[in-house]
Amino acid sequence: MDKLAIRGGRPLHGDITISGAKNAALPEMCAALLTDQPVHLTNVPRLHDVRTMRHLLASMGVATQTHGARGGMSFEAGGTLHPEAPYELVKTMRASILVLGPLLARLGRARVSLPGGCAIGSRPVDQHIKGLQAMGAQIAVESGYIEAQLPAGRSRLHGARISTDMPTVTGTENLLMAATLAEGTTVLENAAQEPEIVDLAEMLIKMGARISGHGSSRIEIQGVPALGGCTHQVVADRIEAGTFLCAVAACGGSVVLHGARADHLQAVIEKLRDAGARIEPLAAGLRISSDGAAALQAQTFMTSEYPGFPTDMQAQFMALNCVAQGASMVTETIFENRFMHVNELLRLGASVRVDGRTAMIEGGARLSGAKVMATDLRASASLVIAGLLASGQTLVQRIYHLDRGYDQMEDKLRAVGADIARIQ
């Protein structure tokens, strides 16, 4: 397996272009199942999960093609489709569940393996099932598969008022896509509000969907008989941008993040400013400047659903807190097993104690390089940031997790002065 070798202690200066968001690209690829017309996406990130989703769609009969230098990808689901997502492709990527709603809405049936993904905690799909059942689907879970179909005599799902037990991003996306082709009006209450959901809704509107309220906790969808194709640019990845913001803040330096959007990162930017980093919105994106860890004050925060502090930024900010001045507490409210990076940070010299869902960090640590092992996607990013801060060499192993969500991270960091290399 590939590893990253990092020698820390260098400030970061220059420019980084933020790639398209994985969490927007994956549902938007699935949205191609809703129409027999071509769908063209640009700014698609070059990630392992994107390749897996492309293989999954191709296995169902979707014609896929890559083109252009800027992440161009086309999909056409106009032929005979096979509405099954097999375990072999679904097991490594939870986002595979996003084919369920589009398949059921367009074909009236679907067979989808229960998903896998990062081992950061339980992420049940019961909210997806509950919502689709409210829209008229008959669903059973048998032998590790979700078996869904419309009742005899019905050709379309029907609109419904659906209130999920908690905001769920993939659940909202699945139900949103399914509702675009349902008869009547569907109202999603307690909907997730993430920018990636807004981007998906905007793409669906380009395809002819009638959607309002996206970006709020109440989304209304008036179903239409059919959708057409479209061309759509995937929104920039706010988590990639937030990761680089934390790296520059901790290492020191000045970097312009092209494409980054301040309105998608308000909670993270507020904490970084409170810590002592200087962040300036630009027409091209964001500029961050920092005097490094010695000038930063550690920040206490709690993760929560958007627009709160994102759970996907918890590990990266914790790495910063380890070297900033003062004590801090980090409370994780979304996933019950998202402190697996702590033991690896301890190997580098951090001072962290975990009590349930709260981590207590004593800042000012002098990190020193060591071999560490990535346990999930965002933990990988936190270890890269820690490696950039540590003296000597840090070797980050099992970076296939990193490749699931970051488009050529080491190349982007090396371009702004980091001493980082991939070892194959």
Short mmCIF file of C-alpha atoms in Angstrom, two decimals:
data_model
loop_
_atom_site.label_atom_id
_atom_site.label_comp_id
_atom_site.label_asym_id
_atom_site.label_seq_id
_atom_site.Cartn_x
_atom_site.Cartn_y
_atom_site.Cartn_z
CA MET A 1 0.00 0.00 0.00
CA ASP A 2 1.04 3.60 -0.63
CA LYS A 3 2.38 5.73 2.23
CA LEU A 4 3.09 9.42 2.71
CA ALA A 5 6.51 10.50 3.94
CA ILE A 6 6.42 13.97 5.52
CA ARG A 7 9.18 16.11 6.99
CA GLY A 8 7.61 18.88 9.03
CA GLY A 9 8.55 22.37 10.12
CA ARG A 10 7.99 24.29 6.90
CA PRO A 11 5.60 27.25 6.49
CA LEU A 12 3.24 27.12 3.52
CA HIS A 13 3.13 29.82 0.83
CA GLY A 14 1.42 29.98 -2.55
CA ASP A 15 -1.81 28.95 -4.22
CA ILE A 16 -4.04 25.85 -4.03
CA THR A 17 -7.03 25.16 -6.27
CA ILE A 18 -9.86 23.45 -4.40
CA SER A 19 -11.33 20.44 -6.20
CA GLY A 20 -14.99 19.59 -6.62
CA ALA A 21 -16.76 18.17 -3.57
CA LYS A 22 -16.89 14.40 -3.31
CA ASN A 23 -20.10 14.66 -1.30
CA ALA A 24 -21.73 16.60 -4.13
CA ALA A 25 -20.26 14.66 -7.07
CA LEU A 26 -21.41 11.23 -5.86
CA PRO A 27 -25.15 12.01 -5.55
CA GLU A 28 -25.01 14.03 -8.77
CA MET A 29 -23.58 11.02 -10.58
CA CYS A 30 -26.50 8.97 -9.22
CA ALA A 31 -28.96 11.61 -10.44
CA ALA A 32 -28.09 10.54 -14.00
CA LEU A 33 -30.23 7.45 -13.31
CA LEU A 34 -33.32 9.68 -13.24
CA THR A 35 -33.26 10.42 -16.99
CA ASP A 36 -32.55 8.76 -20.33
CA GLN A 37 -30.86 11.98 -21.52
CA PRO A 38 -27.12 12.71 -21.22
CA VAL A 39 -25.87 14.33 -18.01
CA HIS A 40 -22.56 16.20 -18.10
CA LEU A 41 -20.63 17.08 -14.93
CA THR A 42 -17.53 19.27 -14.67
CA ASN A 43 -15.12 19.79 -11.77
CA VAL A 44 -15.50 16.13 -10.75
CA PRO A 45 -12.68 15.29 -8.30
CA ARG A 46 -10.23 12.50 -9.13
CA LEU A 47 -10.96 10.19 -6.22
CA HIS A 48 -11.22 6.49 -5.49
CA ASP A 49 -14.88 6.87 -4.46
CA VAL A 50 -15.70 8.59 -7.76
CA ARG A 51 -14.12 5.72 -9.68
CA THR A 52 -16.09 3.22 -7.58
CA MET A 53 -19.36 5.05 -8.27
CA ARG A 54 -18.57 5.16 -11.97
CA HIS A 55 -17.97 1.38 -11.97
CA LEU A 56 -21.23 0.88 -10.09
CA LEU A 57 -23.25 2.94 -12.58
CA ALA A 58 -21.56 1.19 -15.51
CA SER A 59 -22.47 -2.20 -14.02
CA MET A 60 -26.11 -1.09 -14.12
CA GLY A 61 -25.91 -0.22 -17.81
CA VAL A 62 -25.12 3.51 -17.62
CA ALA A 63 -22.75 4.68 -20.37
CA THR A 64 -19.98 6.74 -18.76
CA GLN A 65 -17.20 8.81 -20.25
CA THR A 66 -14.48 11.13 -18.99
CA HIS A 67 -13.40 14.16 -20.98
CA GLY A 68 -11.54 17.43 -20.70
CA ALA A 69 -8.85 18.59 -18.33
CA ARG A 70 -11.21 19.98 -15.67
CA GLY A 71 -12.80 16.85 -14.31
CA GLY A 72 -15.35 16.39 -17.08
CA MET A 73 -17.56 13.29 -16.88
CA SER A 74 -20.68 12.27 -18.84
CA PHE A 75 -23.41 9.74 -18.08
CA GLU A 76 -26.24 8.37 -20.21
CA ALA A 77 -28.79 5.98 -18.74
CA GLY A 78 -30.80 5.62 -21.93
CA GLY A 79 -30.38 1.89 -22.53
CA THR A 80 -31.50 -1.16 -20.61
CA LEU A 81 -30.73 -0.71 -16.93
CA HIS A 82 -30.05 -3.42 -14.35
CA PRO A 83 -31.35 -2.01 -11.04
CA GLU A 84 -28.94 -3.82 -8.72
CA ALA A 85 -26.01 -2.51 -6.69
CA PRO A 86 -23.95 -5.58 -5.72
CA TYR A 87 -22.11 -6.05 -2.45
CA GLU A 88 -18.71 -6.22 -4.17
CA LEU A 89 -18.99 -2.57 -5.25
CA VAL A 90 -21.08 -1.18 -2.38
CA LYS A 91 -19.05 -2.58 0.53
CA THR A 92 -16.31 0.05 0.36
CA MET A 93 -18.48 3.12 -0.12
CA ARG A 94 -21.54 4.15 1.83
CA ALA A 95 -22.61 6.63 -0.87
CA SER A 96 -23.66 3.68 -3.04
CA ILE A 97 -26.99 3.78 -1.18
CA LEU A 98 -27.76 6.89 -3.25
CA VAL A 99 -28.75 4.76 -6.25
CA LEU A 100 -31.77 3.46 -4.32
CA GLY A 101 -34.05 6.49 -4.67
CA PRO A 102 -33.34 7.20 -8.37
CA LEU A 103 -33.73 3.54 -9.39
CA LEU A 104 -37.00 3.15 -7.53
CA ALA A 105 -38.36 6.44 -8.90
CA ARG A 106 -37.50 5.72 -12.53
CA LEU A 107 -37.74 1.94 -12.84
CA GLY A 108 -40.06 1.06 -9.99
CA ARG A 109 -37.66 -1.43 -8.46
CA ALA A 110 -34.18 -1.67 -6.96
CA ARG A 111 -31.93 -4.16 -5.20
CA VAL A 112 -29.14 -2.46 -3.29
CA SER A 113 -26.61 -4.01 -0.93
CA LEU A 114 -26.41 -2.50 2.53
CA PRO A 115 -23.48 -0.06 2.39
CA GLY A 116 -20.03 0.03 3.95
CA GLY A 117 -17.48 2.86 4.14
CA CYS A 118 -15.31 4.33 6.91
CA ALA A 119 -15.48 2.67 10.34
CA ILE A 120 -16.38 5.89 12.18
CA GLY A 121 -19.65 4.68 13.64
CA SER A 122 -23.15 3.49 12.89
CA ARG A 123 -24.86 5.24 9.99
CA PRO A 124 -28.16 3.38 9.56
CA VAL A 125 -30.27 3.59 6.41
CA ASP A 126 -33.60 3.24 8.21
CA GLN A 127 -34.47 6.89 7.47
CA HIS A 128 -34.07 6.25 3.72
CA ILE A 129 -36.36 3.22 3.96
CA LYS A 130 -38.94 5.00 6.12
CA GLY A 131 -39.18 7.88 3.65
CA LEU A 132 -39.46 5.70 0.55
CA GLN A 133 -42.14 3.60 2.25
CA ALA A 134 -44.10 6.79 2.94
CA MET A 135 -43.94 7.44 -0.82
CA GLY A 136 -45.51 4.05 -1.53
CA ALA A 137 -42.54 1.72 -1.93
CA GLN A 138 -42.62 -1.85 -0.65
CA ILE A 139 -39.26 -2.57 0.98
CA ALA A 140 -37.72 -5.58 2.65
CA VAL A 141 -34.17 -6.16 3.91
CA GLU A 142 -33.09 -9.69 3.10
CA SER A 143 -29.67 -11.38 2.98
CA GLY A 144 -27.85 -8.06 3.27
CA TYR A 145 -29.82 -6.37 0.47
CA ILE A 146 -32.54 -3.72 0.38
CA GLU A 147 -35.25 -5.09 -1.92
CA ALA A 148 -37.57 -2.28 -3.05
CA GLN A 149 -40.42 -2.16 -5.54
CA LEU A 150 -43.66 -0.36 -6.31
CA PRO A 151 -46.96 -2.10 -5.55
CA ALA A 152 -48.68 -3.92 -8.41
CA GLY A 153 -50.58 -1.51 -10.61
CA ARG A 154 -48.50 1.56 -9.74
CA SER A 155 -45.93 3.04 -12.07
CA ARG A 156 -44.73 5.94 -9.90
CA LEU A 157 -44.05 6.79 -6.29
CA HIS A 158 -46.51 9.24 -4.74
CA GLY A 159 -45.84 12.44 -2.85
CA ALA A 160 -45.78 12.41 0.94
CA ARG A 161 -44.90 14.53 3.96
CA ILE A 162 -41.75 12.97 5.45
CA SER A 163 -40.11 13.98 8.71
CA THR A 164 -36.87 12.15 9.44
CA ASP A 165 -35.87 11.39 13.03
CA MET A 166 -32.68 13.41 12.56
CA PRO A 167 -31.11 15.41 9.71
CA THR A 168 -29.42 12.90 7.40
CA VAL A 169 -27.43 14.04 4.38
CA THR A 170 -27.65 10.90 2.24
CA GLY A 171 -31.20 10.31 3.41
CA THR A 172 -32.24 13.80 2.30
CA GLU A 173 -30.46 13.32 -1.03
CA ASN A 174 -32.06 9.93 -1.69
CA LEU A 175 -35.56 11.14 -0.88
CA LEU A 176 -35.04 14.38 -2.80
CA MET A 177 -34.07 12.50 -5.97
CA ALA A 178 -36.90 9.99 -5.60
CA ALA A 179 -39.47 12.74 -5.09
CA THR A 180 -38.61 14.52 -8.36
CA LEU A 181 -40.44 11.79 -10.34
CA ALA A 182 -43.20 11.04 -7.81
CA GLU A 183 -46.85 11.91 -8.40
CA GLY A 184 -47.88 14.95 -6.40
CA THR A 185 -45.99 17.00 -3.83
CA THR A 186 -43.42 15.72 -1.36
CA VAL A 187 -42.36 17.74 1.68
CA LEU A 188 -39.13 16.80 3.50
CA GLU A 189 -39.17 18.04 7.08
CA ASN A 190 -36.02 18.08 9.24
CA ALA A 191 -34.01 17.93 6.02
CA ALA A 192 -30.23 18.27 6.08
CA GLN A 193 -29.03 21.71 4.94
CA GLU A 194 -25.49 21.07 3.68
CA PRO A 195 -24.21 23.00 0.61
CA GLU A 196 -23.83 19.69 -1.23
CA ILE A 197 -27.61 19.15 -0.95
CA VAL A 198 -28.21 22.65 -2.31
CA ASP A 199 -25.88 21.87 -5.23
CA LEU A 200 -27.71 18.61 -5.97
CA ALA A 201 -31.07 20.43 -5.91
CA GLU A 202 -29.76 23.08 -8.30
CA MET A 203 -28.64 20.34 -10.69
CA LEU A 204 -32.03 18.60 -10.49
CA ILE A 205 -33.75 21.92 -11.23
CA LYS A 206 -31.62 22.21 -14.38
CA MET A 207 -32.95 18.75 -15.32
CA GLY A 208 -36.53 19.99 -14.97
CA ALA A 209 -37.31 19.21 -11.33
CA ARG A 210 -39.55 21.56 -9.32
CA ILE A 211 -37.86 22.10 -5.94
CA SER A 212 -38.02 24.88 -3.37
CA GLY A 213 -36.63 25.34 0.13
CA HIS A 214 -33.31 23.55 -0.43
CA GLY A 215 -30.75 24.85 2.03
CA SER A 216 -33.39 24.97 4.76
CA SER A 217 -34.87 22.27 6.99
CA ARG A 218 -38.03 22.08 4.83
CA ILE A 219 -37.76 21.12 1.17
CA GLU A 220 -40.80 20.92 -1.10
CA ILE A 221 -40.73 18.92 -4.34
CA GLN A 222 -43.51 18.87 -6.92
CA GLY A 223 -43.05 15.70 -8.94
CA VAL A 224 -42.82 15.74 -12.74
CA PRO A 225 -43.39 12.88 -15.22
CA ALA A 226 -39.83 12.95 -16.59
CA LEU A 227 -36.50 14.74 -16.28
CA GLY A 228 -34.05 15.74 -19.00
CA GLY A 229 -30.29 16.03 -19.20
CA CYS A 230 -28.13 18.94 -18.11
CA THR A 231 -24.60 20.28 -17.73
CA HIS A 232 -23.56 21.09 -14.17
CA GLN A 233 -20.37 22.13 -12.36
CA VAL A 234 -19.75 20.35 -9.06
CA VAL A 235 -19.45 22.78 -6.15
CA ALA A 236 -16.02 23.25 -4.54
CA ASP A 237 -15.18 20.92 -1.65
CA ARG A 238 -15.62 22.87 1.60
CA ILE A 239 -13.97 20.09 3.65
CA GLU A 240 -10.87 20.06 1.46
CA ALA A 241 -10.75 23.85 1.79
CA GLY A 242 -11.20 23.62 5.57
CA THR A 243 -8.43 21.03 5.78
CA PHE A 244 -5.96 23.32 4.01
CA LEU A 245 -7.08 26.26 6.17
CA CYS A 246 -6.16 24.26 9.28
CA ALA A 247 -2.84 23.19 7.77
CA VAL A 248 -1.78 26.74 6.91
CA ALA A 249 -3.01 28.12 10.24
CA ALA A 250 -0.93 25.56 12.16
CA CYS A 251 2.19 25.61 9.96
CA GLY A 252 2.24 29.35 9.34
CA GLY A 253 2.51 31.12 6.02
CA SER A 254 0.08 32.59 3.50
CA VAL A 255 -1.95 30.66 0.92
CA VAL A 256 -4.77 31.56 -1.47
CA LEU A 257 -7.37 28.81 -1.81
CA HIS A 258 -8.92 29.25 -5.25
CA GLY A 259 -12.59 28.29 -5.39
CA ALA A 260 -13.06 28.08 -1.62
CA ARG A 261 -16.30 29.66 -0.40
CA ALA A 262 -16.49 31.52 2.90
CA ASP A 263 -20.27 31.09 3.07
CA HIS A 264 -19.82 27.31 3.19
CA LEU A 265 -17.20 27.43 5.97
CA GLN A 266 -18.46 30.03 8.41
CA ALA A 267 -18.21 27.87 11.55
CA VAL A 268 -14.65 26.74 10.73
CA ILE A 269 -13.50 30.22 9.70
CA GLU A 270 -14.89 31.71 12.92
CA LYS A 271 -12.92 29.23 15.05
CA LEU A 272 -9.73 29.77 13.05
CA ARG A 273 -10.04 33.54 13.44
CA ASP A 274 -10.62 33.12 17.16
CA ALA A 275 -7.46 30.99 17.21
CA GLY A 276 -5.45 33.82 15.62
CA ALA A 277 -5.40 33.04 11.90
CA ARG A 278 -6.16 35.81 9.41
CA ILE A 279 -8.70 34.82 6.73
CA GLU A 280 -9.76 37.17 3.93
CA PRO A 281 -12.47 36.49 1.32
CA LEU A 282 -11.33 37.17 -2.24
CA ALA A 283 -13.09 37.16 -5.58
CA ALA A 284 -11.10 34.01 -6.39
CA GLY A 285 -11.65 32.28 -3.04
CA LEU A 286 -9.98 32.75 0.35
CA ARG A 287 -6.59 33.91 1.58
CA ILE A 288 -5.30 32.61 4.92
CA SER A 289 -2.25 33.97 6.73
CA SER A 290 -0.84 32.77 10.02
CA ASP A 291 2.22 33.18 12.20
CA GLY A 292 2.09 29.48 13.09
CA ALA A 293 1.30 27.34 16.10
CA ALA A 294 3.11 29.49 18.67
CA ALA A 295 0.78 32.39 17.85
CA LEU A 296 -2.45 30.34 17.96
CA GLN A 297 -4.85 29.83 20.86
CA ALA A 298 -6.53 26.41 21.11
CA GLN A 299 -10.30 26.44 20.59
CA THR A 300 -13.07 24.45 22.26
CA PHE A 301 -15.88 23.34 19.95
CA MET A 302 -18.69 20.84 19.46
CA THR A 303 -19.61 19.24 16.15
CA SER A 304 -23.18 19.54 14.89
CA GLU A 305 -25.21 19.43 11.71
CA TYR A 306 -24.70 22.18 9.13
CA PRO A 307 -24.43 25.14 9.60
CA GLY A 308 -22.66 24.12 12.83
CA PHE A 309 -19.06 22.95 13.09
CA PRO A 310 -18.77 19.97 10.69
CA THR A 311 -17.86 16.55 12.01
CA ASP A 312 -15.73 16.13 8.89
CA MET A 313 -13.44 18.92 10.20
CA GLN A 314 -13.15 17.69 13.78
CA ALA A 315 -9.97 15.62 13.35
CA GLN A 316 -8.12 18.29 11.36
CA PHE A 317 -8.89 21.03 13.90
CA MET A 318 -7.86 18.71 16.73
CA ALA A 319 -4.40 18.41 15.14
CA LEU A 320 -4.18 22.22 15.24
CA ASN A 321 -5.35 22.30 18.88
CA CYS A 322 -2.56 19.89 19.84
CA VAL A 323 0.11 22.46 18.95
CA ALA A 324 -1.77 25.71 19.68
CA GLN A 325 -1.42 27.37 23.07
CA GLY A 326 -3.72 26.43 25.95
CA ALA A 327 -6.16 23.66 26.77
CA SER A 328 -9.28 22.84 24.75
CA MET A 329 -12.17 20.40 24.57
CA VAL A 330 -13.63 18.82 21.44
CA THR A 331 -17.04 17.17 21.65
CA GLU A 332 -18.22 14.86 18.85
CA THR A 333 -22.01 14.63 18.60
CA ILE A 334 -22.49 13.06 15.15
CA PHE A 335 -20.55 9.77 15.12
CA GLU A 336 -19.80 7.66 18.17
CA ASN A 337 -16.44 6.33 16.96
CA ARG A 338 -14.71 9.34 15.49
CA PHE A 339 -11.74 9.70 17.84
CA MET A 340 -9.68 6.87 16.34
CA HIS A 341 -7.04 9.38 15.22
CA VAL A 342 -6.29 10.26 18.86
CA ASN A 343 -4.05 7.23 19.49
CA GLU A 344 -2.03 8.07 16.38
CA LEU A 345 -1.67 11.71 17.44
CA LEU A 346 -0.39 10.45 20.79
CA ARG A 347 2.35 8.55 18.95
CA LEU A 348 3.53 11.88 17.56
CA GLY A 349 3.67 13.48 21.02
CA ALA A 350 0.22 15.06 21.39
CA SER A 351 -1.45 15.27 24.81
CA VAL A 352 -5.08 14.17 24.41
CA ARG A 353 -7.44 12.37 26.79
CA VAL A 354 -10.78 10.99 25.65
CA ASP A 355 -13.81 10.62 27.91
CA GLY A 356 -16.79 9.30 25.98
CA ARG A 357 -17.60 11.74 23.22
CA THR A 358 -15.29 14.49 24.50
CA ALA A 359 -11.55 14.85 23.93
CA MET A 360 -9.51 17.06 26.24
CA ILE A 361 -6.36 18.45 24.60
CA GLU A 362 -3.40 20.06 26.30
CA GLY A 363 -1.92 22.38 23.69
CA GLY A 364 1.64 23.43 23.04
CA ALA A 365 2.87 19.93 22.17
CA ARG A 366 6.17 19.56 20.35
CA LEU A 367 5.37 16.83 17.87
CA SER A 368 8.07 14.51 16.57
CA GLY A 369 7.86 12.27 13.54
CA ALA A 370 6.85 8.61 13.80
CA LYS A 371 5.03 5.91 11.86
CA VAL A 372 1.27 6.36 12.13
CA MET A 373 -1.71 4.56 10.63
CA ALA A 374 -4.77 6.19 9.09
CA THR A 375 -8.07 4.74 10.30
CA ASP A 376 -10.56 6.72 8.20
CA LEU A 377 -10.74 9.53 5.67
CA ARG A 378 -10.65 12.60 7.91
CA ALA A 379 -8.31 10.95 10.42
CA SER A 380 -5.87 10.61 7.50
CA ALA A 381 -6.02 14.35 6.91
CA SER A 382 -5.40 15.10 10.59
CA LEU A 383 -2.28 12.92 10.55
CA VAL A 384 -0.99 14.72 7.45
CA ILE A 385 -1.41 18.06 9.24
CA ALA A 386 0.32 16.67 12.33
CA GLY A 387 3.15 15.38 10.12
CA LEU A 388 3.58 18.86 8.63
CA LEU A 389 4.07 20.16 12.18
CA ALA A 390 6.33 17.41 13.55
CA SER A 391 10.11 17.47 13.63
CA GLY A 392 11.78 14.67 11.68
CA GLN A 393 9.94 12.28 9.39
CA THR A 394 6.36 11.12 9.77
CA LEU A 395 5.22 8.12 7.76
CA VAL A 396 1.45 7.98 7.26
CA GLN A 397 0.34 4.47 6.35
CA ARG A 398 -2.94 3.18 4.84
CA ILE A 399 -3.53 6.39 2.87
CA TYR A 400 -6.06 4.65 0.65
CA HIS A 401 -8.50 6.28 3.09
CA LEU A 402 -7.09 9.68 2.08
CA ASP A 403 -7.47 8.87 -1.62
CA ARG A 404 -11.20 8.34 -1.08
CA GLY A 405 -11.76 12.02 -0.37
CA TYR A 406 -8.77 14.21 -1.30
CA ASP A 407 -7.74 14.92 -4.89
CA GLN A 408 -3.92 14.71 -5.03
CA MET A 409 -3.42 16.22 -1.59
CA GLU A 410 0.32 15.66 -1.51
CA ASP A 411 0.83 17.44 -4.86
CA LYS A 412 -1.12 20.47 -3.66
CA LEU A 413 0.81 20.64 -0.39
CA ARG A 414 4.16 20.18 -2.10
CA ALA A 415 3.30 23.09 -4.44
CA VAL A 416 3.06 25.45 -1.43
CA GLY A 417 6.30 24.30 0.18
CA ALA A 418 5.57 21.15 2.14
CA ASP A 419 8.15 18.35 2.20
CA ILE A 420 5.80 15.48 1.40
CA ALA A 421 6.09 12.53 -0.95
CA ARG A 422 4.09 9.43 -1.80
CA ILE A 423 5.94 6.14 -1.38
CA GLN A 424 4.55 3.30 -3.45
#
